[in-house]
């Protein structure tokens, strides 16, 4: 067999493999015809959950959709995404007390969580909102500031075409069970663990 023939056979095999992959993808696309609001959970201990969620909110706005964000835990901490997206018409509600380990006041944190959640519940009933991000909501459930059943009920009873993004570590299994898509971000390395401080324009 000549070198040219060997290359031709190699190219044909590659083409056959790619065609098989394409056929599989095309079949999945043809099968996936339902349209509905997606509940996306971004959880895990790695960096990038909120960043990913904000990317989806930006995508939604880019398509002319109406989006809103409720931020739990972040408080009044400077947030580059909020600055940008508010300028694009995205409605923000921010939990007032900020990081819970800074306040160390359970009563105050619970009240703040409930106030932020009440804003979320209104958004989850608003058919005009196409996409909602509930940033760091998982902590409010883990810390028992919010009842998981109340959260699940609101998520399940939202408008049928409304997309929701839930972010945060250790997402409650009840929320995971009702989610359409769940991604777990796993840490491999983190600059902060090596003593590098969080920096504006990259970390927040």
Coordinates of N, CA and C in Angstrom, one line a residue:
X1 N 0.9 -1.2 0.0 CA 0.0 0.0 0.0 C 0.9 1.2 0.0
X2 N 0.6 2.1 -0.9 CA 1.4 3.4 -1.0 C 1.0 4.3 0.2
X3 N 1.9 5.3 0.4 CA 1.6 6.3 1.5 C 0.3 7.1 1.1
X4 N 0.1 7.3 -0.2 CA -1.0 8.1 -0.6 C -2.3 7.3 -0.3
X5 N -2.3 6.0 -0.6 CA -3.5 5.2 -0.3 C -3.8 5.1 1.2
X6 N -2.7 5.0 2.0 CA -2.9 5.0 3.4 C -3.5 6.3 4.0
X7 N -3.1 7.4 3.4 CA -3.7 8.7 3.8 C -5.1 8.8 3.4
X8 N -5.5 8.3 2.2 CA -6.9 8.3 1.7 C -7.8 7.4 2.6
X9 N -7.3 6.3 3.0 CA -8.0 5.4 3.9 C -8.2 6.0 5.3
X10 N -7.2 6.7 5.8 CA -7.2 7.4 7.0 C -8.3 8.5 7.0
X11 N -8.3 9.2 5.9 CA -9.2 10.3 5.7 C -10.7 9.8 5.6
X12 N -10.8 8.7 4.9 CA -12.2 8.1 4.8 C -12.7 7.6 6.1
X13 N -11.8 7.0 6.9 CA -12.2 6.6 8.3 C -12.6 7.7 9.2
X14 N -11.8 8.8 9.1 CA -12.1 10.0 9.9 C -13.5 10.6 9.4
X15 N -13.7 10.6 8.2 CA -15.0 11.2 7.6 C -16.2 10.3 8.1
X16 N -16.0 9.0 8.1 CA -17.0 8.1 8.6 C -17.3 8.3 10.1
X17 N -16.3 8.4 10.9 CA -16.5 8.7 12.3 C -17.2 10.0 12.5
X18 N -16.8 11.0 11.8 CA -17.5 12.3 12.0 C -18.9 12.3 11.5
X19 N -19.2 11.5 10.5 CA -20.5 11.4 10.0 C -21.4 10.7 11.0
X20 N -20.8 9.7 11.7 CA -21.6 9.0 12.7 C -21.9 9.9 13.9
X21 N -20.9 10.7 14.3 CA -21.2 11.7 15.3 C -22.3 12.6 14.9
X22 N -22.2 13.2 13.7 CA -23.2 14.1 13.2 C -24.6 13.5 13.2
X23 N -24.7 12.2 12.8 CA -26.0 11.6 12.7 C -26.5 11.5 14.1
X24 N -25.7 11.2 15.1 CA -26.1 11.1 16.5 C -26.6 12.4 17.0
X25 N -25.9 13.5 16.7 CA -26.3 14.8 17.2 C -27.6 15.3 16.5
X26 N -27.7 15.0 15.2 CA -28.9 15.4 14.4 C -30.1 14.7 15.0
X27 N -29.9 13.4 15.3 CA -31.0 12.6 15.9 C -31.5 13.2 17.2
X28 N -30.6 13.6 18.0 CA -30.9 14.3 19.3 C -31.7 15.6 19.1
X29 N -31.2 16.4 18.2 CA -31.8 17.7 17.8 C -33.2 17.5 17.3
X30 N -33.4 16.5 16.5 CA -34.7 16.2 15.9 C -35.7 15.7 17.0
X31 N -35.2 15.0 18.0 CA -36.0 14.5 19.1 C -36.4 15.6 20.1
X32 N -35.5 16.6 20.3 CA -35.7 17.6 21.3 C -36.5 18.7 20.7
X33 N -37.8 18.6 20.7 CA -38.7 19.6 20.1 C -39.5 20.4 21.1
X34 N -39.5 19.9 22.4 CA -40.3 20.6 23.4 C -39.7 22.0 23.8
X35 N -40.5 23.0 24.0 CA -40.0 24.2 24.5 C -40.7 24.5 25.9
X36 N -39.8 24.8 26.8 CA -40.3 25.1 28.2 C -39.3 25.9 29.0
X37 N -39.7 26.5 30.1 CA -38.8 27.2 30.9 C -37.9 26.2 31.6
X38 N -36.6 26.4 31.6 CA -35.6 25.5 32.1 C -35.2 26.0 33.5
X39 N -35.1 25.0 34.5 CA -34.5 25.3 35.8 C -33.1 24.7 35.8
X40 N -32.1 25.6 35.8 CA -30.7 25.3 35.8 C -30.1 25.5 37.1
X41 N -29.4 24.5 37.6 CA -28.7 24.5 38.9 C -27.2 24.5 38.6
X42 N -26.5 25.5 39.1 CA -25.0 25.5 39.1 C -24.5 25.4 40.5
X43 N -24.0 24.2 40.8 CA -23.5 24.0 42.2 C -22.1 23.4 42.2
X44 N -21.7 23.0 43.4 CA -20.3 22.5 43.5 C -19.4 23.5 44.2
X45 N -18.2 23.1 44.5 CA -17.3 23.9 45.3 C -16.3 24.7 44.5
X46 N -16.4 24.6 43.2 CA -15.4 25.3 42.3 C -15.9 26.7 42.0
X47 N -14.9 27.5 41.5 CA -15.2 28.9 41.1 C -15.9 29.0 39.8
X48 N -16.8 29.9 39.6 CA -17.4 30.2 38.3 C -18.9 30.0 38.2
X49 N -19.5 29.6 39.3 CA -21.0 29.3 39.2 C -21.8 30.6 38.9
X50 N -21.5 31.6 39.7 CA -22.2 32.9 39.5 C -21.8 33.5 38.2
X51 N -20.6 33.4 37.8 CA -20.1 33.9 36.5 C -20.8 33.3 35.4
X52 N -21.0 32.0 35.5 CA -21.7 31.3 34.4 C -23.2 31.7 34.4
X53 N -23.8 31.9 35.5 CA -25.2 32.3 35.6 C -25.3 33.7 35.0
X54 N -24.4 34.6 35.3 CA -24.5 36.0 34.7 C -24.3 35.9 33.2
X55 N -23.5 35.0 32.7 CA -23.3 34.8 31.3 C -24.7 34.5 30.6
X56 N -25.4 33.6 31.3 CA -26.8 33.3 30.7 C -27.7 34.4 30.8
X57 N -27.6 35.2 31.8 CA -28.5 36.4 31.9 C -28.1 37.4 30.8
X58 N -26.8 37.6 30.6 CA -26.4 38.4 29.5 C -26.8 37.9 28.1
X59 N -26.8 36.6 28.0 CA -27.3 36.0 26.7 C -28.7 36.3 26.5
X60 N -29.5 36.2 27.6 CA -30.9 36.4 27.5 C -31.2 37.9 27.1
X61 N -30.5 38.8 27.7 CA -30.7 40.2 27.4 C -30.2 40.5 25.9
X62 N -29.2 39.8 25.5 CA -28.7 40.0 24.1 C -29.8 39.5 23.1
X63 N -30.7 38.7 23.5 CA -31.8 38.2 22.6 C -33.0 39.1 22.8
X64 N -32.9 40.2 23.6 CA -34.1 41.0 23.8 C -35.0 40.5 24.8
X65 N -34.6 39.6 25.7 CA -35.4 39.1 26.7 C -35.4 39.9 28.0
X66 N -36.4 39.8 28.8 CA -36.4 40.5 30.1 C -35.9 39.6 31.2
X67 N -34.9 40.1 31.9 CA -34.2 39.3 32.9 C -34.1 40.0 34.3
X68 N -34.0 39.2 35.3 CA -33.9 39.8 36.7 C -32.9 38.9 37.5
X69 N -32.3 39.5 38.5 CA -31.4 38.8 39.4 C -31.7 39.1 40.8
X70 N -31.8 38.1 41.7 CA -31.8 38.2 43.1 C -30.5 37.7 43.7
X71 N -29.8 38.5 44.4 CA -28.5 38.1 45.0 C -28.6 37.9 46.5
X72 N -28.4 36.7 46.9 CA -28.4 36.3 48.3 C -26.9 36.3 48.7
X73 N -26.6 36.8 49.9 CA -25.2 36.8 50.5 C -24.4 37.9 50.0
X74 N -24.4 38.3 48.7 CA -23.4 39.2 48.2 C -23.5 40.6 48.9
X75 N -24.7 41.0 49.3 CA -24.9 42.3 49.9 C -24.5 43.5 49.0
X76 N -23.9 44.5 49.6 CA -23.6 45.7 48.9 C -22.2 45.7 48.3
X77 N -21.6 44.5 48.3 CA -20.2 44.3 47.8 C -20.3 44.6 46.3
X78 N -19.2 45.4 45.9 CA -19.1 45.8 44.5 C -19.2 44.6 43.6
X79 N -20.0 44.7 42.5 CA -20.2 43.6 41.6 C -20.2 44.1 40.2
X80 N -19.2 43.8 39.4 CA -19.1 44.3 38.0 C -20.2 43.9 37.2
X81 N -20.7 42.6 37.3 CA -21.9 42.2 36.5 C -23.1 43.0 36.8
X82 N -23.3 43.3 38.1 CA -24.5 44.1 38.4 C -24.4 45.5 37.8
X83 N -23.3 46.1 37.8 CA -23.1 47.4 37.2 C -23.4 47.4 35.7
X84 N -22.9 46.4 35.1 CA -23.1 46.3 33.6 C -24.6 45.9 33.3
X85 N -25.1 44.9 34.0 CA -26.5 44.5 33.6 C -27.6 45.4 34.0
X86 N -27.4 46.1 35.1 CA -28.4 47.1 35.5 C -28.5 48.2 34.4
X87 N -27.4 48.5 33.8 CA -27.4 49.5 32.7 C -28.1 48.9 31.5
X88 N -28.2 47.6 31.4 CA -28.9 47.0 30.3 C -30.4 46.7 30.6
X89 N -30.8 47.2 31.7 CA -32.2 47.1 32.1 C -32.6 45.9 33.0
X90 N -31.6 45.1 33.5 CA -31.8 44.0 34.3 C -32.2 44.4 35.7
X91 N -33.3 43.9 36.2 CA -33.8 44.3 37.6 C -33.0 43.5 38.6
X92 N -32.4 44.1 39.6 CA -31.7 43.5 40.7 C -32.3 43.7 42.0
X93 N -32.3 42.6 42.8 CA -32.7 42.7 44.2 C -31.5 42.1 45.0
X94 N -31.0 42.8 46.0 CA -29.8 42.3 46.7 C -30.1 42.2 48.2
X95 N -29.7 41.1 48.7 CA -29.9 40.8 50.2 C -29.0 41.8 50.9
X96 N -29.7 42.5 51.8 CA -29.0 43.7 52.5 C -27.9 43.4 53.4
X97 N -27.8 42.2 54.1 CA -26.8 42.0 55.1 C -25.5 41.6 54.6
X98 N -25.4 41.2 53.4 CA -24.2 40.7 52.8 C -23.8 39.3 53.3
X99 N -22.5 39.1 53.4 CA -22.0 37.8 53.8 C -22.4 37.4 55.2
X100 N -23.0 36.3 55.3 CA -23.6 35.9 56.6 C -22.5 35.7 57.7
X101 N -21.3 35.3 57.3 CA -20.3 35.1 58.3 C -19.7 36.4 58.8
X102 N -20.1 37.5 58.2 CA -19.7 38.8 58.7 C -20.7 39.3 59.7
X103 N -22.0 39.1 59.5 CA -23.0 39.6 60.4 C -23.0 38.8 61.7
X104 N -23.0 37.5 61.6 CA -23.1 36.6 62.8 C -24.3 36.9 63.6
X105 N -25.4 37.3 62.9 CA -26.6 37.6 63.5 C -27.7 36.8 62.8
X106 N -28.1 35.7 63.3 CA -29.1 34.8 62.6 C -30.4 35.5 62.4
X107 N -30.9 36.2 63.4 CA -32.2 36.8 63.3 C -32.2 37.8 62.1
X108 N -31.1 38.6 62.1 CA -31.0 39.7 61.1 C -30.9 39.0 59.7
X109 N -30.0 38.0 59.6 CA -29.8 37.3 58.3 C -31.1 36.6 57.8
X110 N -31.8 36.0 58.7 CA -33.1 35.4 58.3 C -34.1 36.4 57.8
X111 N -34.2 37.5 58.5 CA -35.1 38.6 58.0 C -34.7 39.1 56.6
X112 N -33.4 39.3 56.4 CA -32.9 39.8 55.2 C -33.1 38.7 54.1
X113 N -32.9 37.4 54.4 CA -33.1 36.4 53.4 C -34.6 36.3 53.0
X114 N -35.5 36.5 54.0 CA -36.9 36.4 53.7 C -37.3 37.6 52.8
X115 N -36.8 38.8 53.1 CA -37.1 39.9 52.3 C -36.6 39.7 50.8
X116 N -35.4 39.2 50.6 CA -34.9 38.9 49.3 C -35.8 37.9 48.6
X117 N -36.1 36.8 49.4 CA -36.9 35.7 48.8 C -38.3 36.2 48.4
X118 N -38.9 37.1 49.1 CA -40.2 37.7 48.8 C -40.1 38.4 47.4
X119 N -39.0 39.1 47.2 CA -38.8 39.7 45.9 C -38.7 38.7 44.8
X120 N -38.0 37.6 45.1 CA -37.9 36.5 44.2 C -39.2 35.8 43.9
X121 N -40.0 35.7 44.9 CA -41.4 35.1 44.7 C -42.2 35.9 43.7
X122 N -42.1 37.2 43.8 CA -42.9 38.1 42.9 C -42.4 37.9 41.5
X123 N -41.1 37.8 41.3 CA -40.5 37.6 40.0 C -40.9 36.3 39.4
X124 N -41.0 35.3 40.3 CA -41.4 33.9 39.9 C -42.8 33.8 39.5
X125 N -43.6 34.8 39.7 CA -45.0 34.9 39.3 C -45.2 35.8 38.1
X126 N -44.2 36.5 37.7 CA -44.3 37.5 36.7 C -44.0 36.9 35.3
X127 N -45.0 36.8 34.5 CA -44.9 36.2 33.2 C -44.0 37.0 32.2
X128 N -43.9 38.3 32.6 CA -43.1 39.2 31.7 C -41.6 39.0 31.9
X129 N -41.2 38.3 32.9 CA -39.8 38.0 33.2 C -39.4 36.7 32.5
X130 N -38.5 36.8 31.6 CA -38.1 35.6 30.8 C -37.0 34.7 31.5
X131 N -36.1 35.4 32.2 CA -35.0 34.6 32.9 C -34.7 35.3 34.2
X132 N -34.6 34.4 35.2 CA -34.3 34.9 36.6 C -33.1 34.1 37.1
X133 N -32.2 34.9 37.7 CA -31.0 34.3 38.4 C -31.2 34.4 39.9
X134 N -31.1 33.3 40.6 CA -31.2 33.3 42.1 C -29.8 33.0 42.6
X135 N -29.0 34.0 42.7 CA -27.6 33.9 43.0 C -27.3 33.5 44.4
X136 N -26.7 32.4 44.7 CA -26.3 31.9 46.0 C -27.5 31.5 46.9
X137 N -28.6 31.2 46.2 CA -29.8 30.8 46.9 C -29.6 29.5 47.8
X138 N -28.7 28.7 47.3 CA -28.5 27.4 48.0 C -28.1 27.6 49.5
X139 N -27.4 28.6 49.7 CA -26.9 28.8 51.1 C -28.1 29.2 52.0
X140 N -29.1 29.9 51.5 CA -30.3 30.3 52.3 C -31.0 29.0 52.8
X141 N -31.0 28.0 51.9 CA -31.7 26.8 52.3 C -30.8 25.9 53.2
X142 N -29.5 25.9 52.9 CA -28.6 25.1 53.8 C -28.5 25.7 55.2
X143 N -28.6 27.0 55.3 CA -28.6 27.6 56.6 C -29.9 27.7 57.3
X144 N -30.9 27.2 56.6 CA -32.3 27.1 57.1 C -32.9 28.5 57.4
X145 N -32.4 29.5 56.5 CA -33.1 30.8 56.6 C -34.4 30.8 55.8
X146 N -34.4 29.9 54.8 CA -35.6 29.7 54.0 C -36.0 28.2 54.0
X147 N -37.3 28.0 54.0 CA -37.9 26.6 54.0 C -37.8 26.1 52.6
X148 N -37.2 24.9 52.4 CA -37.0 24.3 51.1 C -38.3 24.1 50.4
X149 N -39.3 23.7 51.1 CA -40.6 23.4 50.5 C -41.2 24.7 49.9
X150 N -41.0 25.8 50.5 CA -41.5 27.1 50.0 C -40.7 27.4 48.7
X151 N -39.4 27.2 48.7 CA -38.6 27.5 47.5 C -39.0 26.6 46.4
X152 N -39.2 25.3 46.6 CA -39.6 24.3 45.6 C -40.9 24.6 45.0
X153 N -41.9 25.0 45.9 CA -43.2 25.3 45.4 C -43.2 26.5 44.4
X154 N -42.4 27.5 44.8 CA -42.4 28.7 43.9 C -41.7 28.4 42.6
X155 N -40.7 27.6 42.6 CA -40.0 27.2 41.4 C -40.9 26.4 40.5
X156 N -41.6 25.5 41.1 CA -42.5 24.6 40.3 C -43.7 25.3 39.7
X157 N -44.2 26.3 40.4 CA -45.4 27.0 40.0 C -45.1 28.3 39.2
X158 N -43.9 28.5 38.8 CA -43.6 29.7 38.0 C -44.2 29.6 36.6
X159 N -44.2 30.7 35.8 CA -44.8 30.7 34.5 C -44.1 29.6 33.6
X160 N -44.8 28.9 32.8 CA -44.2 27.7 32.1 C -43.0 28.0 31.2
X161 N -42.9 29.2 30.7 CA -41.8 29.5 29.8 C -40.7 30.3 30.5
X162 N -40.7 30.5 31.8 CA -39.7 31.2 32.5 C -38.5 30.4 32.9
X163 N -37.3 30.8 32.5 CA -36.1 30.1 32.8 C -35.6 30.7 34.2
X164 N -35.0 29.8 35.0 CA -34.5 30.1 36.3 C -33.1 29.5 36.5
X165 N -32.2 30.3 37.0 CA -30.8 29.8 37.3 C -30.6 29.9 38.8
X166 N -30.3 28.8 39.4 CA -30.0 28.8 40.9 C -28.5 28.5 41.0
X167 N -27.8 29.3 41.8 CA -26.4 29.1 42.0 C -26.1 28.9 43.5
X168 N -24.9 28.3 43.7 CA -24.4 28.1 45.1 C -24.0 26.7 45.4
X169 N -23.2 26.6 46.4 CA -22.7 25.3 46.8 C -23.7 24.4 47.5
X170 N -23.5 23.1 47.5 CA -24.3 22.2 48.3 C -25.8 22.4 48.1
X171 N -26.2 22.4 46.8 CA -27.7 22.6 46.5 C -28.5 21.4 47.1
X172 N -29.6 21.8 47.7 CA -30.5 20.8 48.4 C -31.0 19.8 47.3
X173 N -31.0 18.5 47.7 CA -31.4 17.5 46.8 C -32.8 17.7 46.2
X174 N -33.7 18.3 47.0 CA -35.0 18.5 46.5 C -35.1 19.5 45.3
X175 N -34.2 20.5 45.3 CA -34.1 21.4 44.2 C -33.4 20.7 43.0
X176 N -32.4 19.9 43.3 CA -31.8 19.2 42.2 C -32.7 18.2 41.5
X177 N -33.6 17.6 42.3 CA -34.6 16.6 41.7 C -35.5 17.3 40.7
X178 N -35.9 18.5 41.0 CA -36.9 19.2 40.1 C -36.2 20.0 39.0
X179 N -34.9 20.1 39.1 CA -34.2 20.8 38.0 C -34.1 20.1 36.7
X180 N -34.1 20.8 35.6 CA -33.9 20.3 34.3 C -32.5 20.0 33.9
X181 N -31.6 20.9 34.4 CA -30.2 20.8 34.1 C -29.4 21.1 35.4
X182 N -28.4 20.3 35.7 CA -27.6 20.5 36.9 C -26.1 20.3 36.5
X183 N -25.3 21.4 36.8 CA -23.9 21.3 36.5 C -23.2 21.5 37.8
X184 N -22.2 20.6 38.1 CA -21.4 20.7 39.3 C -20.0 21.2 38.9
X185 N -19.6 22.3 39.5 CA -18.3 22.9 39.3 C -17.3 22.4 40.3
X186 N -16.3 21.7 39.9 CA -15.4 21.1 40.8 C -14.0 21.8 40.9
X187 N -13.5 22.1 42.1 CA -12.2 22.8 42.2 C -11.0 21.9 41.9
X188 N -10.1 22.4 41.1 CA -8.8 21.7 40.9 C -7.7 22.6 41.5
X189 N -7.7 23.9 41.2 CA -6.8 24.8 41.9 C -7.5 26.1 42.0
X190 N -7.1 26.9 43.0 CA -7.7 28.2 43.1 C -6.7 29.2 43.6
X191 N -6.5 30.3 42.9 CA -5.5 31.3 43.3 C -5.6 31.8 44.7
X192 N -6.8 31.9 45.2 CA -7.0 32.4 46.6 C -6.3 31.5 47.6
X193 N -6.3 30.2 47.3 CA -5.7 29.2 48.3 C -4.2 29.4 48.3
X194 N -3.6 30.0 47.2 CA -2.2 30.3 47.1 C -1.9 31.7 47.6
X195 N -2.8 32.4 48.2 CA -2.6 33.7 48.8 C -2.8 34.9 47.8
X196 N -3.5 34.6 46.7 CA -3.8 35.7 45.8 C -5.1 36.3 46.1
X197 N -5.2 37.6 46.3 CA -6.4 38.2 46.7 C -7.4 38.3 45.5
X198 N -8.7 38.4 45.9 CA -9.8 38.6 44.9 C -9.6 40.0 44.2
X199 N -9.7 40.0 42.9 CA -9.4 41.3 42.2 C -10.5 41.7 41.3
X200 N -10.8 43.0 41.3 CA -11.9 43.6 40.6 C -11.7 43.4 39.1
X201 N -12.8 43.1 38.4 CA -12.7 42.9 36.9 C -12.3 41.5 36.5
X202 N -12.0 40.7 37.5 CA -11.8 39.2 37.3 C -12.5 38.4 38.2
X203 N -12.4 38.7 39.5 CA -13.1 37.8 40.5 C -14.5 38.4 40.9
X204 N -14.7 39.7 40.7 CA -16.0 40.4 41.0 C -16.1 41.6 40.2

